[in-house]
Amino acid sequence: MVKHVVSFKFKGSAEQRLEVARKFADALLSLPQQIEELLDMEVGINENPKETWDLVLIASANSLEDVAKYSAHPAHVAAVQIIAPFKEDRACVDYTV
């Protein structure tokens, strides 16, 4: 099984970043029901004001190929459009468990 871990940093005021994070989290959490390659997904919005990253997602898939299919799926592409104007940075790690 592959764990797909992605952290996001958004632009804007704290309130704007939180609003974007909430909308993005809602969209992400609906993806396992729409994308068969996703086994599950967890999303966390940062609560620590001393940290600069806003959101993290942890998804599980059977293989890196399935992660690629999830990434290209239209529902995922639509979710990413929510943050497109606000994305400052992204960090990703994929690893096998």
PDB file of C-alpha atoms in Angstrom:
ATOM      1  CA  MET A   1       0.000   0.000   0.000  1.00  0.00           C
ATOM      2  CA  VAL A   2       1.179   3.542  -0.785  1.00  0.00           C
ATOM      3  CA  LYS A   3       0.635   6.509   1.506  1.00  0.00           C
ATOM      4  CA  HIS A   4       0.350   9.805  -0.370  1.00  0.00           C
ATOM      5  CA  VAL A   5       1.079  12.728   1.977  1.00  0.00           C
ATOM      6  CA  VAL A   6       0.726  16.297   0.721  1.00  0.00           C
ATOM      7  CA  SER A   7       1.052  19.582   2.613  1.00  0.00           C
ATOM      8  CA  PHE A   8      -0.175  22.905   1.297  1.00  0.00           C
ATOM      9  CA  LYS A   9       0.622  26.508   2.118  1.00  0.00           C
ATOM     10  CA  PHE A  10      -1.873  29.136   0.966  1.00  0.00           C
ATOM     11  CA  LYS A  11      -1.644  32.888   0.273  1.00  0.00           C
ATOM     12  CA  GLY A  12      -3.827  35.502   1.925  1.00  0.00           C
ATOM     13  CA  SER A  13      -4.920  36.537   5.386  1.00  0.00           C
ATOM     14  CA  ALA A  14      -5.376  33.932   8.095  1.00  0.00           C
ATOM     15  CA  GLU A  15      -9.141  34.095   7.543  1.00  0.00           C
ATOM     16  CA  GLN A  16      -8.835  33.671   3.771  1.00  0.00           C
ATOM     17  CA  ARG A  17      -6.427  30.745   4.156  1.00  0.00           C
ATOM     18  CA  LEU A  18      -8.761  29.039   6.623  1.00  0.00           C
ATOM     19  CA  GLU A  19     -11.767  29.497   4.320  1.00  0.00           C
ATOM     20  CA  VAL A  20      -9.855  28.036   1.363  1.00  0.00           C
ATOM     21  CA  ALA A  21      -8.587  25.166   3.508  1.00  0.00           C
ATOM     22  CA  ARG A  22     -12.121  24.303   4.630  1.00  0.00           C
ATOM     23  CA  LYS A  23     -13.514  24.325   1.083  1.00  0.00           C
ATOM     24  CA  PHE A  24     -10.585  22.248  -0.181  1.00  0.00           C
ATOM     25  CA  ALA A  25     -10.896  19.783   2.712  1.00  0.00           C
ATOM     26  CA  ASP A  26     -14.587  19.230   1.972  1.00  0.00           C
ATOM     27  CA  ALA A  27     -13.812  18.564  -1.690  1.00  0.00           C
ATOM     28  CA  LEU A  28     -10.930  16.212  -0.857  1.00  0.00           C
ATOM     29  CA  LEU A  29     -12.953  14.201   1.641  1.00  0.00           C
ATOM     30  CA  SER A  30     -15.543  13.450  -1.029  1.00  0.00           C
ATOM     31  CA  LEU A  31     -12.950  11.922  -3.372  1.00  0.00           C
ATOM     32  CA  PRO A  32     -12.765   8.348  -1.981  1.00  0.00           C
ATOM     33  CA  GLN A  33     -16.448   7.899  -2.878  1.00  0.00           C
ATOM     34  CA  GLN A  34     -15.759   9.107  -6.432  1.00  0.00           C
ATOM     35  CA  ILE A  35     -12.348   7.587  -7.215  1.00  0.00           C
ATOM     36  CA  GLU A  36     -12.081   3.817  -6.917  1.00  0.00           C
ATOM     37  CA  GLU A  37      -8.269   3.872  -6.668  1.00  0.00           C
ATOM     38  CA  LEU A  38      -8.431   5.770  -3.355  1.00  0.00           C
ATOM     39  CA  LEU A  39      -8.700   3.460  -0.374  1.00  0.00           C
ATOM     40  CA  ASP A  40      -9.149   6.310   2.114  1.00  0.00           C
ATOM     41  CA  MET A  41      -8.250   9.905   2.802  1.00  0.00           C
ATOM     42  CA  GLU A  42      -7.610  11.965   5.902  1.00  0.00           C
ATOM     43  CA  VAL A  43      -7.390  15.767   5.804  1.00  0.00           C
ATOM     44  CA  GLY A  44      -6.137  18.061   8.538  1.00  0.00           C
ATOM     45  CA  ILE A  45      -6.305  21.837   8.751  1.00  0.00           C
ATOM     46  CA  ASN A  46      -3.480  23.381  10.762  1.00  0.00           C
ATOM     47  CA  GLU A  47      -4.536  24.694  14.157  1.00  0.00           C
ATOM     48  CA  ASN A  48      -1.108  25.884  15.288  1.00  0.00           C
ATOM     49  CA  PRO A  49      -0.685  29.612  14.532  1.00  0.00           C
ATOM     50  CA  LYS A  50       3.101  29.275  14.921  1.00  0.00           C
ATOM     51  CA  GLU A  51       3.292  27.018  11.851  1.00  0.00           C
ATOM     52  CA  THR A  52       3.106  28.201   8.260  1.00  0.00           C
ATOM     53  CA  TRP A  53       1.569  25.197   6.446  1.00  0.00           C
ATOM     54  CA  ASP A  54      -2.221  25.263   6.193  1.00  0.00           C
ATOM     55  CA  LEU A  55      -3.465  21.799   5.248  1.00  0.00           C
ATOM     56  CA  VAL A  56      -2.255  18.229   4.987  1.00  0.00           C
ATOM     57  CA  LEU A  57      -3.842  15.259   3.276  1.00  0.00           C
ATOM     58  CA  ILE A  58      -2.964  11.624   3.748  1.00  0.00           C
ATOM     59  CA  ALA A  59      -4.407   9.248   1.179  1.00  0.00           C
ATOM     60  CA  SER A  60      -3.957   5.514   0.723  1.00  0.00           C
ATOM     61  CA  ALA A  61      -3.837   3.640  -2.571  1.00  0.00           C
ATOM     62  CA  ASN A  62      -2.634   0.210  -3.599  1.00  0.00           C
ATOM     63  CA  SER A  63       0.192   1.473  -5.836  1.00  0.00           C
ATOM     64  CA  LEU A  64       1.922   4.541  -7.245  1.00  0.00           C
ATOM     65  CA  GLU A  65       0.018   3.866 -10.449  1.00  0.00           C
ATOM     66  CA  ASP A  66      -3.228   4.234  -8.506  1.00  0.00           C
ATOM     67  CA  VAL A  67      -1.953   7.504  -7.024  1.00  0.00           C
ATOM     68  CA  ALA A  68      -1.343   8.730 -10.575  1.00  0.00           C
ATOM     69  CA  LYS A  69      -4.875   7.706 -11.619  1.00  0.00           C
ATOM     70  CA  TYR A  70      -6.322   9.527  -8.601  1.00  0.00           C
ATOM     71  CA  SER A  71      -4.290  12.644  -9.441  1.00  0.00           C
ATOM     72  CA  ALA A  72      -5.577  12.697 -13.023  1.00  0.00           C
ATOM     73  CA  HIS A  73      -9.212  11.967 -12.132  1.00  0.00           C
ATOM     74  CA  PRO A  74     -11.608  14.824 -13.052  1.00  0.00           C
ATOM     75  CA  ALA A  75     -12.972  15.026  -9.491  1.00  0.00           C
ATOM     76  CA  HIS A  76      -9.457  15.554  -8.127  1.00  0.00           C
ATOM     77  CA  VAL A  77      -8.648  18.090 -10.844  1.00  0.00           C
ATOM     78  CA  ALA A  78     -11.806  20.009  -9.890  1.00  0.00           C
ATOM     79  CA  ALA A  79     -10.845  19.969  -6.197  1.00  0.00           C
ATOM     80  CA  VAL A  80      -7.404  21.366  -7.011  1.00  0.00           C
ATOM     81  CA  GLN A  81      -9.029  24.271  -8.860  1.00  0.00           C
ATOM     82  CA  ILE A  82     -10.429  25.464  -5.519  1.00  0.00           C
ATOM     83  CA  ILE A  83      -6.936  26.307  -4.307  1.00  0.00           C
ATOM     84  CA  ALA A  84      -5.303  27.304  -7.605  1.00  0.00           C
ATOM     85  CA  PRO A  85      -5.396  31.079  -6.972  1.00  0.00           C
ATOM     86  CA  PHE A  86      -4.286  30.632  -3.348  1.00  0.00           C
ATOM     87  CA  LYS A  87      -1.572  27.950  -3.510  1.00  0.00           C
ATOM     88  CA  GLU A  88       1.773  29.280  -2.371  1.00  0.00           C
ATOM     89  CA  ASP A  89       3.591  25.972  -1.906  1.00  0.00           C
ATOM     90  CA  ARG A  90       3.098  22.210  -1.956  1.00  0.00           C
ATOM     91  CA  ALA A  91       5.192  19.379  -0.549  1.00  0.00           C
ATOM     92  CA  CYS A  92       4.545  15.694  -1.273  1.00  0.00           C
ATOM     93  CA  VAL A  93       5.890  12.368  -0.054  1.00  0.00           C
ATOM     94  CA  ASP A  94       4.729   8.984  -1.359  1.00  0.00           C
ATOM     95  CA  TYR A  95       5.902   5.896   0.499  1.00  0.00           C
ATOM     96  CA  THR A  96       5.103   2.210   0.685  1.00  0.00           C
ATOM     97  CA  VAL A  97       3.882   0.612   3.906  1.00  0.00           C
TER      98      VAL A  97
END
